[in-house]
mmCIF file of C-alpha atoms in Angstrom:
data_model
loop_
_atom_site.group_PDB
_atom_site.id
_atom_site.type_symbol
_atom_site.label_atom_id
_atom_site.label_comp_id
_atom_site.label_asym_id
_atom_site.label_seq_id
_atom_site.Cartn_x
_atom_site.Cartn_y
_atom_site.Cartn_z
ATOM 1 C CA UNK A 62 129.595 135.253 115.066
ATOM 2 C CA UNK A 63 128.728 136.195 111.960
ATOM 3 C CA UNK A 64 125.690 135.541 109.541
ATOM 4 C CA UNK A 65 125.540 132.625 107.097
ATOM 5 C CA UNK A 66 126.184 132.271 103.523
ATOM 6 C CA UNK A 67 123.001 131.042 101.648
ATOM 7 C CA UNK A 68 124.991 127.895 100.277
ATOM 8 C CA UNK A 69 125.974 127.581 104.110
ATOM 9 C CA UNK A 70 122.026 127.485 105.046
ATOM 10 C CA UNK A 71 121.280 125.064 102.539
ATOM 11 C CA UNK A 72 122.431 121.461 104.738
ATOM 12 C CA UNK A 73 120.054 122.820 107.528
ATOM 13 C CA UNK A 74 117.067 122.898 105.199
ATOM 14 C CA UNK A 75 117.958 119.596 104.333
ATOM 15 C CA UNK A 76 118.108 118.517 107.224
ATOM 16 C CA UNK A 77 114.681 119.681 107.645
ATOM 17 C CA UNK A 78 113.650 117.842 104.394
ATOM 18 C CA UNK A 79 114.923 114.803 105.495
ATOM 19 C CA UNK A 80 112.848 114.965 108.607
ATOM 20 C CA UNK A 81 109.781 115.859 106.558
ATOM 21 C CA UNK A 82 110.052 112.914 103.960
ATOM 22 C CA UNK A 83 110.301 110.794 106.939
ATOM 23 C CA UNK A 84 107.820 112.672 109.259
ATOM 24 C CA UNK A 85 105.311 111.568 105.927
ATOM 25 C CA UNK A 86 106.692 108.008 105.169
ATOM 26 C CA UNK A 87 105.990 107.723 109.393
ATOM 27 C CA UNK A 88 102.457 108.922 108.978
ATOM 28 C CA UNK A 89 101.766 106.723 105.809
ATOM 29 C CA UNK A 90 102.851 103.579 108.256
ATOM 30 C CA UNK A 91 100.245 104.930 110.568
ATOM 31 C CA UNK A 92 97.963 104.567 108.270
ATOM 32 C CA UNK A 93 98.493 101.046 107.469
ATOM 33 C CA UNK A 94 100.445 101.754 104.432
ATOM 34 C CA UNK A 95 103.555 99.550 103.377
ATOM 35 C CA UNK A 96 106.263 101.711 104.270
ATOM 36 C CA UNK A 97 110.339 101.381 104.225
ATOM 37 C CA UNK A 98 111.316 99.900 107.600
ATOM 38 C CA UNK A 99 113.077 102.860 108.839
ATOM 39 C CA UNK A 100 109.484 104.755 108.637
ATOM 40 C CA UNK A 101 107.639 102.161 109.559
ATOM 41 C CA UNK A 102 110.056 101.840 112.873
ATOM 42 C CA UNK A 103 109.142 105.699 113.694
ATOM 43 C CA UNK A 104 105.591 105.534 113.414
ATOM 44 C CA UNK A 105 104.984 106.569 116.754
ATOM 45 C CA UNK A 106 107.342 109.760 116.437
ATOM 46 C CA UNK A 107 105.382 110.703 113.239
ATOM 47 C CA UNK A 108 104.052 114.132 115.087
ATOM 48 C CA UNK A 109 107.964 114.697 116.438
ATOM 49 C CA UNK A 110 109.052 114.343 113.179
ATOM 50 C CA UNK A 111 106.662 116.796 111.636
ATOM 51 C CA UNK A 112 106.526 119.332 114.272
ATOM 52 C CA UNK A 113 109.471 119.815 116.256
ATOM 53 C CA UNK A 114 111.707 118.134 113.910
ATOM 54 C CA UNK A 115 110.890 119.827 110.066
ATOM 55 C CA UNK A 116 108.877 122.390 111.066
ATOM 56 C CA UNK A 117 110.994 123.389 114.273
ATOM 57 C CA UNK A 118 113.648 123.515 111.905
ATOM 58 C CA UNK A 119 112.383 125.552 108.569
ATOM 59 C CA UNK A 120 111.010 128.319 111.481
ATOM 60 C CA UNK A 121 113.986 128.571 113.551
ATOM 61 C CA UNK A 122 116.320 128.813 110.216
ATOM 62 C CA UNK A 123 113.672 131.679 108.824
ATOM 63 C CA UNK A 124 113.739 133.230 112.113
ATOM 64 C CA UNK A 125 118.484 132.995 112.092
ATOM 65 C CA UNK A 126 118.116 134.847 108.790
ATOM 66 C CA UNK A 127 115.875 137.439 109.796
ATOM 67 C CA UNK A 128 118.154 138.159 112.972
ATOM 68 C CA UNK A 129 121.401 137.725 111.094
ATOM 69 C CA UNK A 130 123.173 135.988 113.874
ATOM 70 C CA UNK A 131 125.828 133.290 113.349
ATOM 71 C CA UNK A 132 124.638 131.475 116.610
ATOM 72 C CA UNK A 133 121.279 131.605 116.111
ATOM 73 C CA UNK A 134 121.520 129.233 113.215
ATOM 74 C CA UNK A 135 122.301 126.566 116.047
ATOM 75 C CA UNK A 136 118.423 126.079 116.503
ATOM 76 C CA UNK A 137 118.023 124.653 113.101
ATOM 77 C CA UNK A 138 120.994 122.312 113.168
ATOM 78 C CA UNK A 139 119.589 120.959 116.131
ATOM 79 C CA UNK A 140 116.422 120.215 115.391
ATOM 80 C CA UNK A 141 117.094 118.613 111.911
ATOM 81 C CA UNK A 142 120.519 116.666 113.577
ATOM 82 C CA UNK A 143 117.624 115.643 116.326
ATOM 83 C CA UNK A 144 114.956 114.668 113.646
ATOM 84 C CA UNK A 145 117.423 112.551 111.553
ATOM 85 C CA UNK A 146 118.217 110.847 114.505
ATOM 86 C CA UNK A 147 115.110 109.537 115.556
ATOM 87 C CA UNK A 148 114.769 108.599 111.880
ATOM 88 C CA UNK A 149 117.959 106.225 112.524
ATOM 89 C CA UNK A 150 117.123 104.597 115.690
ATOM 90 C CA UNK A 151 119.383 106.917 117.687
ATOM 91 C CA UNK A 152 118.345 106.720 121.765
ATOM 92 C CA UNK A 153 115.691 108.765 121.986
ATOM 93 C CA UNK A 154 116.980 111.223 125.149
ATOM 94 C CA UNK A 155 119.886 111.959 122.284
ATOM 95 C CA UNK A 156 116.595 113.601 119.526
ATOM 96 C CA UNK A 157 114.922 114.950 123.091
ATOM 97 C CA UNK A 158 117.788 116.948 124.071
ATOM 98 C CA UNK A 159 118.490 118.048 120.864
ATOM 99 C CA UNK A 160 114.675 119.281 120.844
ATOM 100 C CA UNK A 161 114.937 121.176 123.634
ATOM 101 C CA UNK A 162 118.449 122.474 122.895
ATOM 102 C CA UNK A 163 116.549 124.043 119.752
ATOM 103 C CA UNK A 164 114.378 125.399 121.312
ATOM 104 C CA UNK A 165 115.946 127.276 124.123
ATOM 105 C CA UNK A 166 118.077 128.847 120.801
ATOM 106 C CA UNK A 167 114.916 130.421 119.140
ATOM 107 C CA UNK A 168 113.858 131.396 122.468
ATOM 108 C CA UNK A 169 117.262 133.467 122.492
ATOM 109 C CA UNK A 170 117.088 134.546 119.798
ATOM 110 C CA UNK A 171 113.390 135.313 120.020
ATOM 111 C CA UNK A 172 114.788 137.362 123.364
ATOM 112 C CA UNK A 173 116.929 139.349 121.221
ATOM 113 C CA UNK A 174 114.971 140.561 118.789
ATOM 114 C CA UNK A 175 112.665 141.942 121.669
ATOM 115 C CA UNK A 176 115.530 143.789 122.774
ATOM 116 C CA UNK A 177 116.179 145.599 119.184
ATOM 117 C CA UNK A 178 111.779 145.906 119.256
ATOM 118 C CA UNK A 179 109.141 145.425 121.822
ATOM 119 C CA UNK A 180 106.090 144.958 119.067
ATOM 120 C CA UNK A 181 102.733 142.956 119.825
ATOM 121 C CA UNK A 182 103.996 140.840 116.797
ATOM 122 C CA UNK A 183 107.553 139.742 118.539
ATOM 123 C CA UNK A 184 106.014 139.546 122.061
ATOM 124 C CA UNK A 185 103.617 136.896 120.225
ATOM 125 C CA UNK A 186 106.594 135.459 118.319
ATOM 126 C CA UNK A 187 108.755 135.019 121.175
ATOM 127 C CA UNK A 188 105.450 133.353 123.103
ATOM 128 C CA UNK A 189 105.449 130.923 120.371
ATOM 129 C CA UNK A 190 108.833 130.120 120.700
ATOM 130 C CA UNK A 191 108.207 129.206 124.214
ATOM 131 C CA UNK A 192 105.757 127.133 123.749
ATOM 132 C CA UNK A 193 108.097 125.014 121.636
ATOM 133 C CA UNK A 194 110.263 124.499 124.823
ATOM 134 C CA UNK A 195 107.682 123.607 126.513
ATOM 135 C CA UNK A 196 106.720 121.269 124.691
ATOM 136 C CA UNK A 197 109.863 119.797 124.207
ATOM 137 C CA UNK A 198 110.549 119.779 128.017
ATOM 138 C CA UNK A 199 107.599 117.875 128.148
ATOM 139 C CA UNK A 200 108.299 115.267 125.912
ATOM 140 C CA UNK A 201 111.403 115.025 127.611
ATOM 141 C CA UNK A 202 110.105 114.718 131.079
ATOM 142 C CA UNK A 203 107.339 112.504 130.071
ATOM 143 C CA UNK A 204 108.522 110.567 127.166
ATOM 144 C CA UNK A 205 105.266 110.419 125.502
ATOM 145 C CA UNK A 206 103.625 112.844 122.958
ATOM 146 C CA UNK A 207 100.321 113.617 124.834
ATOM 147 C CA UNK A 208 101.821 116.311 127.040
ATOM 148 C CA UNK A 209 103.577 118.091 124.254
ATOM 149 C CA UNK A 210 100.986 118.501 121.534
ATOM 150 C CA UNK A 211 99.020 121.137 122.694
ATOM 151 C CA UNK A 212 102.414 123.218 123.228
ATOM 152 C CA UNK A 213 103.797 122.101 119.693
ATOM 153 C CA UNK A 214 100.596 122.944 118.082
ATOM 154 C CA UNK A 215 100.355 126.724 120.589
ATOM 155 C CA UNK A 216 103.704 126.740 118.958
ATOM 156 C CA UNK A 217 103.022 126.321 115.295
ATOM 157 C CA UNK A 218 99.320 128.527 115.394
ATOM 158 C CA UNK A 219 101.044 131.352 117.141
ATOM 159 C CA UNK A 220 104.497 131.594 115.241
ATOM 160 C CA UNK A 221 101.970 131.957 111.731
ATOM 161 C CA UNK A 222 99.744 134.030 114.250
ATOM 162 C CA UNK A 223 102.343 136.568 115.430
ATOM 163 C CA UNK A 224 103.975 137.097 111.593
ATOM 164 C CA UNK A 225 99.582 137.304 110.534
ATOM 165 C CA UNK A 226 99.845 140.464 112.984
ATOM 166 C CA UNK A 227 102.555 142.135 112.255
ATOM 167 C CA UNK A 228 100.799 142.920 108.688
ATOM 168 C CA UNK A 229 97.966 144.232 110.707
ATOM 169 C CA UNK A 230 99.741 147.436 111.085
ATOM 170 C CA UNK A 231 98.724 148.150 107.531
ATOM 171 C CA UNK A 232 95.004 147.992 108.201
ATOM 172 C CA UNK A 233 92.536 150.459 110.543
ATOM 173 C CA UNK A 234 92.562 147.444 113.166
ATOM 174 C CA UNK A 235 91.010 148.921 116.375
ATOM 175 C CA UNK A 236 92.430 148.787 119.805
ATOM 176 C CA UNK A 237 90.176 146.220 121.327
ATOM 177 C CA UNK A 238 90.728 143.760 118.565
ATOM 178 C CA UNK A 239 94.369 143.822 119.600
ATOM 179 C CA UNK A 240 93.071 143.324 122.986
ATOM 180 C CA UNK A 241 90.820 140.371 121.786
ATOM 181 C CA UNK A 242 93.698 139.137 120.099
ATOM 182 C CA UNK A 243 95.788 138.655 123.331
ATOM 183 C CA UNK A 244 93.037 137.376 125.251
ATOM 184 C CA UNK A 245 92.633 134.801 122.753
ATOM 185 C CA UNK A 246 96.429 134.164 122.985
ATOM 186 C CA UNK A 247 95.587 133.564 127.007
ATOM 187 C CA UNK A 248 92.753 131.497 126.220
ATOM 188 C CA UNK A 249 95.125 129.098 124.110
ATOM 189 C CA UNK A 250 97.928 128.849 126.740
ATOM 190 C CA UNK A 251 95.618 128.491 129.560
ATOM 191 C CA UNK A 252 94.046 125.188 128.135
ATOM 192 C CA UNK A 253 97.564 124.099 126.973
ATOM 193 C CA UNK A 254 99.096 124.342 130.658
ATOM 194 C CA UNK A 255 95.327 122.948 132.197
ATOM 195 C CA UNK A 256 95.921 119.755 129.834
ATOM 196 C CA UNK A 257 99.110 119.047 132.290
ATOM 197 C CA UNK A 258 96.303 118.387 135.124
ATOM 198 C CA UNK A 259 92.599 118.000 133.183
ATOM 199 C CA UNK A 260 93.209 116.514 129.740
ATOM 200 C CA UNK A 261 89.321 116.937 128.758
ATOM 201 C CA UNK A 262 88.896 120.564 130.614
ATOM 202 C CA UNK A 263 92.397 121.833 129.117
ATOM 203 C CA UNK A 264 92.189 120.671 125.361
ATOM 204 C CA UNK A 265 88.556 121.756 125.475
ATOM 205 C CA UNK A 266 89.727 125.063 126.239
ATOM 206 C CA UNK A 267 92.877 125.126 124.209
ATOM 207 C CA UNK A 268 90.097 124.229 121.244
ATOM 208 C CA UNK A 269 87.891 127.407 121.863
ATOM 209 C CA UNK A 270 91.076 129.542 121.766
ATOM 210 C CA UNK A 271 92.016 128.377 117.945
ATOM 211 C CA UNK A 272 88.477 128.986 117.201
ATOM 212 C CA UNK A 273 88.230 132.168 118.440
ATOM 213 C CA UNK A 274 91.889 133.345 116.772
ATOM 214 C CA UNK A 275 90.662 131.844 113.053
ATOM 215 C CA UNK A 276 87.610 133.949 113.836
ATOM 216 C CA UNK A 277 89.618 136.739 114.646
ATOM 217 C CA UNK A 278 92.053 136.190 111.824
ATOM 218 C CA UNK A 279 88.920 135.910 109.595
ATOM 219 C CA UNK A 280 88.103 138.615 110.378
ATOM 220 C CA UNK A 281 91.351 141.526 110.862
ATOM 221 C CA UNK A 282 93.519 139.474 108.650
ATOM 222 C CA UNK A 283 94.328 141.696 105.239
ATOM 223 C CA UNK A 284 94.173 138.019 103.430
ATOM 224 C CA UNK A 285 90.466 139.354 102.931
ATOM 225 C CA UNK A 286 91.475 142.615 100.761
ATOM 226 C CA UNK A 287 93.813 141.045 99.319
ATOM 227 C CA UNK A 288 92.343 138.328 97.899
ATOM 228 C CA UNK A 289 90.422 140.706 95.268
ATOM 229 C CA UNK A 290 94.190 141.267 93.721
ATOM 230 C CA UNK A 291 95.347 138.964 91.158
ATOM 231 C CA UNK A 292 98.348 137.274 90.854
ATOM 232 C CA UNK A 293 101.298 136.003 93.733
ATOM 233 C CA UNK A 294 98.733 137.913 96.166
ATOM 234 C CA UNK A 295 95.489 136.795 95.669
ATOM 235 C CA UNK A 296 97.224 133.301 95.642
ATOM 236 C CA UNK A 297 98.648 133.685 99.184
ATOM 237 C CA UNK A 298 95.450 135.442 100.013
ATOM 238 C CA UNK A 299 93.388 132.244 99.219
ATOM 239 C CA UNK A 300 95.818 130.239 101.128
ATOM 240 C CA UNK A 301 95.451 131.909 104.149
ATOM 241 C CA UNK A 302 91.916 131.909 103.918
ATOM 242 C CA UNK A 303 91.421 128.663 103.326
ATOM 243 C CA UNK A 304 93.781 127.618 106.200
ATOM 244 C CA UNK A 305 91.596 130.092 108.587
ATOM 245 C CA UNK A 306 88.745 127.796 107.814
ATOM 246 C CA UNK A 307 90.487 124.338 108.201
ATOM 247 C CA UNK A 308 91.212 126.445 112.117
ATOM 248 C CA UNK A 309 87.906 127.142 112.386
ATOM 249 C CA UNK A 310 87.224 123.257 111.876
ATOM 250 C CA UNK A 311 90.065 122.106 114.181
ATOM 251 C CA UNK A 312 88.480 123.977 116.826
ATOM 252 C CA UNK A 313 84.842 123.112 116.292
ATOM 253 C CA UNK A 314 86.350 119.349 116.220
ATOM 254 C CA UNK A 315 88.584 119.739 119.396
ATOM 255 C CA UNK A 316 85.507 121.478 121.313
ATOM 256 C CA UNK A 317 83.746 117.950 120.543
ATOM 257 C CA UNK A 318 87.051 116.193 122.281
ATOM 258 C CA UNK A 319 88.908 115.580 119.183
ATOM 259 C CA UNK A 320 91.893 116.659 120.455
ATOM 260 C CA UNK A 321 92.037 113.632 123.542
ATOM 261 C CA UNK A 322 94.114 110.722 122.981
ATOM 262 C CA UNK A 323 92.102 107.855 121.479
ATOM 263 C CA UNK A 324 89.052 109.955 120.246
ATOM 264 C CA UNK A 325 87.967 108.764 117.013
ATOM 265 C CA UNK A 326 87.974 112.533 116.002
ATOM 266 C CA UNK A 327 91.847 113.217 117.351
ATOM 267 C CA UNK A 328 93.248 112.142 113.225
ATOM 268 C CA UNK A 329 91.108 114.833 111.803
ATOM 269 C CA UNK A 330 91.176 117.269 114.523
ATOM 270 C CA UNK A 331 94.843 117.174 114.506
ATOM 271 C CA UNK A 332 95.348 117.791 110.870
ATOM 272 C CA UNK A 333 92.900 119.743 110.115
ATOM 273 C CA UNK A 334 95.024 121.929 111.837
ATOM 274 C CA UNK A 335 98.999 120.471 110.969
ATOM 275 C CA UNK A 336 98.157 119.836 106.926
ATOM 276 C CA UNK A 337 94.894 122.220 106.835
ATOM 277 C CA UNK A 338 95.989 124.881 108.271
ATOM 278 C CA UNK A 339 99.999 125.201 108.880
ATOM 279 C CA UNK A 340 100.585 123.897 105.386
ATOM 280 C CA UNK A 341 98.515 125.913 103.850
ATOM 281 C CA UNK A 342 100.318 129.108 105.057
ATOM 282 C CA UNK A 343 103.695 126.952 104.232
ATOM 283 C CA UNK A 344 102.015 126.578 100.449
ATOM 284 C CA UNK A 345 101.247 130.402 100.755
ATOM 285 C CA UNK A 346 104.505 132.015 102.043
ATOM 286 C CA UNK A 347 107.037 129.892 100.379
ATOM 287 C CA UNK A 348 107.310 132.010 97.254
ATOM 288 C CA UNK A 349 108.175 134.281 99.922
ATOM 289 C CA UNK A 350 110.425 132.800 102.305
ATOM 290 C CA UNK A 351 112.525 130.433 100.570
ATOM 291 C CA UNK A 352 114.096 133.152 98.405
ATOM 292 C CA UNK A 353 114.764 135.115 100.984
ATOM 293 C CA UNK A 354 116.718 132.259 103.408
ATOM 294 C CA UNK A 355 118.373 130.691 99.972
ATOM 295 C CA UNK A 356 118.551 133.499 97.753
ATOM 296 C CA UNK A 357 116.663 132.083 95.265
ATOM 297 C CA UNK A 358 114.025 133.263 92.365
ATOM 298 C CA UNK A 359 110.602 131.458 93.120
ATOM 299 C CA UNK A 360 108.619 133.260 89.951
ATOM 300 C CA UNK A 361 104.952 132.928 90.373
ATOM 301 C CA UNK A 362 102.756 130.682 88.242
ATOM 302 C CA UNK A 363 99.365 129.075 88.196
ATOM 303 C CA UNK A 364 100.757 126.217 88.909
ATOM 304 C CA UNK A 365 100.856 127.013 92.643
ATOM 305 C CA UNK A 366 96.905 125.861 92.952
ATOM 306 C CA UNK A 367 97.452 122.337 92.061
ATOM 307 C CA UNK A 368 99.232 121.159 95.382
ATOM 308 C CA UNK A 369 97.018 123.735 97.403
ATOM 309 C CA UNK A 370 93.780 122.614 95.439
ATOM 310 C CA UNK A 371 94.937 118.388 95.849
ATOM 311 C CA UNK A 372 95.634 118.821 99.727
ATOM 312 C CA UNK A 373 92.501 120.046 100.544
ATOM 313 C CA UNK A 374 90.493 117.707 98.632
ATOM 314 C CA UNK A 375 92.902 114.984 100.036
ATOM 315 C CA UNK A 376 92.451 116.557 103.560
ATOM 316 C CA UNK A 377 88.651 116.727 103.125
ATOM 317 C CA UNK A 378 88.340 113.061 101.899
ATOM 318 C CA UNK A 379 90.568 112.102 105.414
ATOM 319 C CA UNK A 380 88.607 113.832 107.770
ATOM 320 C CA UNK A 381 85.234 113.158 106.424
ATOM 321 C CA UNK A 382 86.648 109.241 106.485
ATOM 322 C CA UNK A 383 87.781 110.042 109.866
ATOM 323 C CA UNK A 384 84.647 111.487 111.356
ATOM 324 C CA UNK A 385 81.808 108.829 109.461
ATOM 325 C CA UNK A 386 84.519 105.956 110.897
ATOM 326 C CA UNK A 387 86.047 104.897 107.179
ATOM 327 C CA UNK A 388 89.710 104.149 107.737
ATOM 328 C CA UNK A 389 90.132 103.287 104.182
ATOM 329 C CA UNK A 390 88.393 107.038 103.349
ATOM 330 C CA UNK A 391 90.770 108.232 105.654
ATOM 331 C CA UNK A 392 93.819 106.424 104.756
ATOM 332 C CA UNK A 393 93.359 107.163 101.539
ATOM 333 C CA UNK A 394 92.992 110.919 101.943
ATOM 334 C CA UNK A 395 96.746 110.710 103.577
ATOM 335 C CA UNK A 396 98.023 109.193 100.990
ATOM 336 C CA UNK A 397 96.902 111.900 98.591
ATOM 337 C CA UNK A 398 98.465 114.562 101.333
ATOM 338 C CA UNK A 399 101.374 112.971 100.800
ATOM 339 C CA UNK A 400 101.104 113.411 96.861
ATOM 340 C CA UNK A 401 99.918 116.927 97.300
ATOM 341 C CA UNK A 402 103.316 117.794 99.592
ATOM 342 C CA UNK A 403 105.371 116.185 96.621
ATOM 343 C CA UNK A 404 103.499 118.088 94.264
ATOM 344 C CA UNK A 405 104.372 121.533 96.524
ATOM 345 C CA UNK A 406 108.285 120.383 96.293
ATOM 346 C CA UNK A 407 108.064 119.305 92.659
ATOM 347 C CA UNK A 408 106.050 122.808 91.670
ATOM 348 C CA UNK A 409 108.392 124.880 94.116
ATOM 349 C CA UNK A 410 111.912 123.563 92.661
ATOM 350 C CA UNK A 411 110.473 123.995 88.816
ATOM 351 C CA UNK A 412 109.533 127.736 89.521
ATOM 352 C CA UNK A 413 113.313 128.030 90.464
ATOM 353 C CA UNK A 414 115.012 126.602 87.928
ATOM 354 C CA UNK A 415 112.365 128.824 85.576
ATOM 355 C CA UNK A 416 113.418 131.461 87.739
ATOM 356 C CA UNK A 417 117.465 130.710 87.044
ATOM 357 C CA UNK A 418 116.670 130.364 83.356
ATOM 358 C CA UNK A 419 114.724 133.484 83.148
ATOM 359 C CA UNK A 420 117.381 135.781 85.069
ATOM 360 C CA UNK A 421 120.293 136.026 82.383
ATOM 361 C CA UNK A 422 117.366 136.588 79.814
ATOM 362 C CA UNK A 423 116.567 139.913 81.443
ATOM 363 C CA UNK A 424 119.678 140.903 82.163
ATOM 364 C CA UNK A 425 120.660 140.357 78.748
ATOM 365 C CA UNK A 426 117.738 142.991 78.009
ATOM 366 C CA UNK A 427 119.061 145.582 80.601
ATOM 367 C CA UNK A 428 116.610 144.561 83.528
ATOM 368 C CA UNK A 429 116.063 142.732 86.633
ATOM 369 C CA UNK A 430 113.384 140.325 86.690
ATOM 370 C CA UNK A 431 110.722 141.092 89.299
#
């Protein structure tokens, strides 16, 4: 089966979109926050929404384009079909199976790139994927969240993890710290699967591992050269960066228990690492991604910093009203998240319509735009 057109690609990222403007409206509701009814009614799924629904979906459509398989693309229909209909009160086994439908297809396809190149980067990649099935499986055998966090969030940290090493290759990284690196891997997936059978003992564990990989990353990642360059680079630089310390937070937080259901920490111990760290590496590599799924110019301006510069003062505002024990702090700071993923949308869609108006400019001067 052959590879999709761009226009062909562009209902599966909406699909995705729809599950993220919900996935938000959801969390707002959380948060005490007057909400449509439809969000307000999947308040409880707001983390299935988010994770397994949008984000499931933007990865596994990056990941179809990269392998250029018609059938791959199956994994992001699935997960946005899934996340729209948990938005519209669909039975919920319908979104689970969907869920885990979606992610047995990245695992394929994560399979099949391994066959075209064994790598530490798509051995880590295809680990992430499994962790999303995991997850899944568990939210399908269990019907709750609690099970399948740790596995949606081993999924998320090691899918940005695995891409962080490939670029490794480019730097004088020395053996052992590709050794550390998969022992830190171990570490995480040993306290996800411990969680199954001791909550406190597992998370605890799961915790130290994303400490020790934003250490790590911190520390190897070439985010740290290249955030002495200027332009697109340096801005992706400082995004990574500053999502390695949100990591570094999450963990410190989740070593304290914030990660177990009903700890007054769990709000800012999960998003430190879901808004602080995976959307700041969404902010970061969307200039770079998005034109290559949609074919798209995403021209590179200033601009960028406001959304990354509003979420986390917005994020720091909801966990410091989350840790002192201010919900209105805290619900405020998610409010501004939400403002600060608009502003991301708004500032992404202007830079390509600048970048469509800018194109027949310079080829009416006899060159491509860069």
């Amino acid at each position: 089966m052959a590879d999709l057109r761009p226009a062909a690609r562009l209902p599966l990222l909406v699909l995705g979109m729809l599950s993220l403007v919900g996935g938000v409206l959801a969390g707002l509701a959380r948060l005490d926050w007057h909400m449509p009814s439809v969000a307000a009614g999947a308040a409880g799924w707001h983390g299935a929404l988010m994770i397994s629904a949008f984000l499931g979906t933007v990865i596994s459509l990056e990941r179809a384009v990269a392998l250029g398989r018609g059938w791959a693309y199956l994994a992001p229909a699935a997960a946005g079909i899934g996340g729209v209909a948990l938005l519209a009160g669909a039975p919920l086994l319908l979104t689970q199976l969907l869920a885990v439908a979606a992610a047995a297809t990245l695992v394929a396809a994560s399979a099949q790139v391994l066959r075209r190149l064994v790598a530490p980067f798509t051995v880590i990649l295809a680990i992430g994927a499994l962790c999303w099935l995991i997850g899944n499986l568990a939210w399908l055998g269990d019907g709750a969240l609690t099970a399948a966090v740790p596995w949606w969030l081993a999924f998320l940290v090691l899918t940005i993890a695995g891409e962080r090493l490939e670029l490794t290759r480019f730097l004088p990284t020395p053996a052992r710290a590709q050794r550390l690196f998969f022992a830190i891997v171990g570490a995480i997936l040993a306290g996800a699967a411990t969680s199954f059978w001791h909550l406190d003992a597992g998370l605890g564990l799961f915790a130290g591992g994303l400490l020790a990989l934003a250490v790590w990353l911190l520390r190897y990642d070439l985010a740290r050269r290249n955030a002495r360059q200027q332009g697109l680079t340096r801005f992706i630089a400082l995004c990574l960066l500053s999502g390695y310390a949100w990591l570094v937070l999450a963990g410190l937080l989740g070593i304290s228990g914030g990660f177990l259901p009903g700890h007054p920490w769990r709000d800012a111990a999960l998003h430190a690492v879901g808004l602080g760290f995976v959307f700041s590496m969404i902010f970061g590599h969307a200039p770079i991604i998005f034109p290559a799924v949609m074919r798209v110019r995403i021209p590179y301006h200033p601009a960028f910093y406001l959304p990354l510069l509003v979420l986390h003062v917005s994020l720091a505002l909801r966990v410091f009203g989350g840790l002192s024990g201010e919900f209105a702090l805290r619900s405020e700071g998610g409010l501004i998240n939400a403002i600060a993923l608009l502003l991301f949308v708004a500032t992404l869609l202007t830079s390509v319509l600048r970048g469509r108006r800018t194109a027949p400019l310079a080829q009416a001067h006899g060159h491509t735009p860069p």
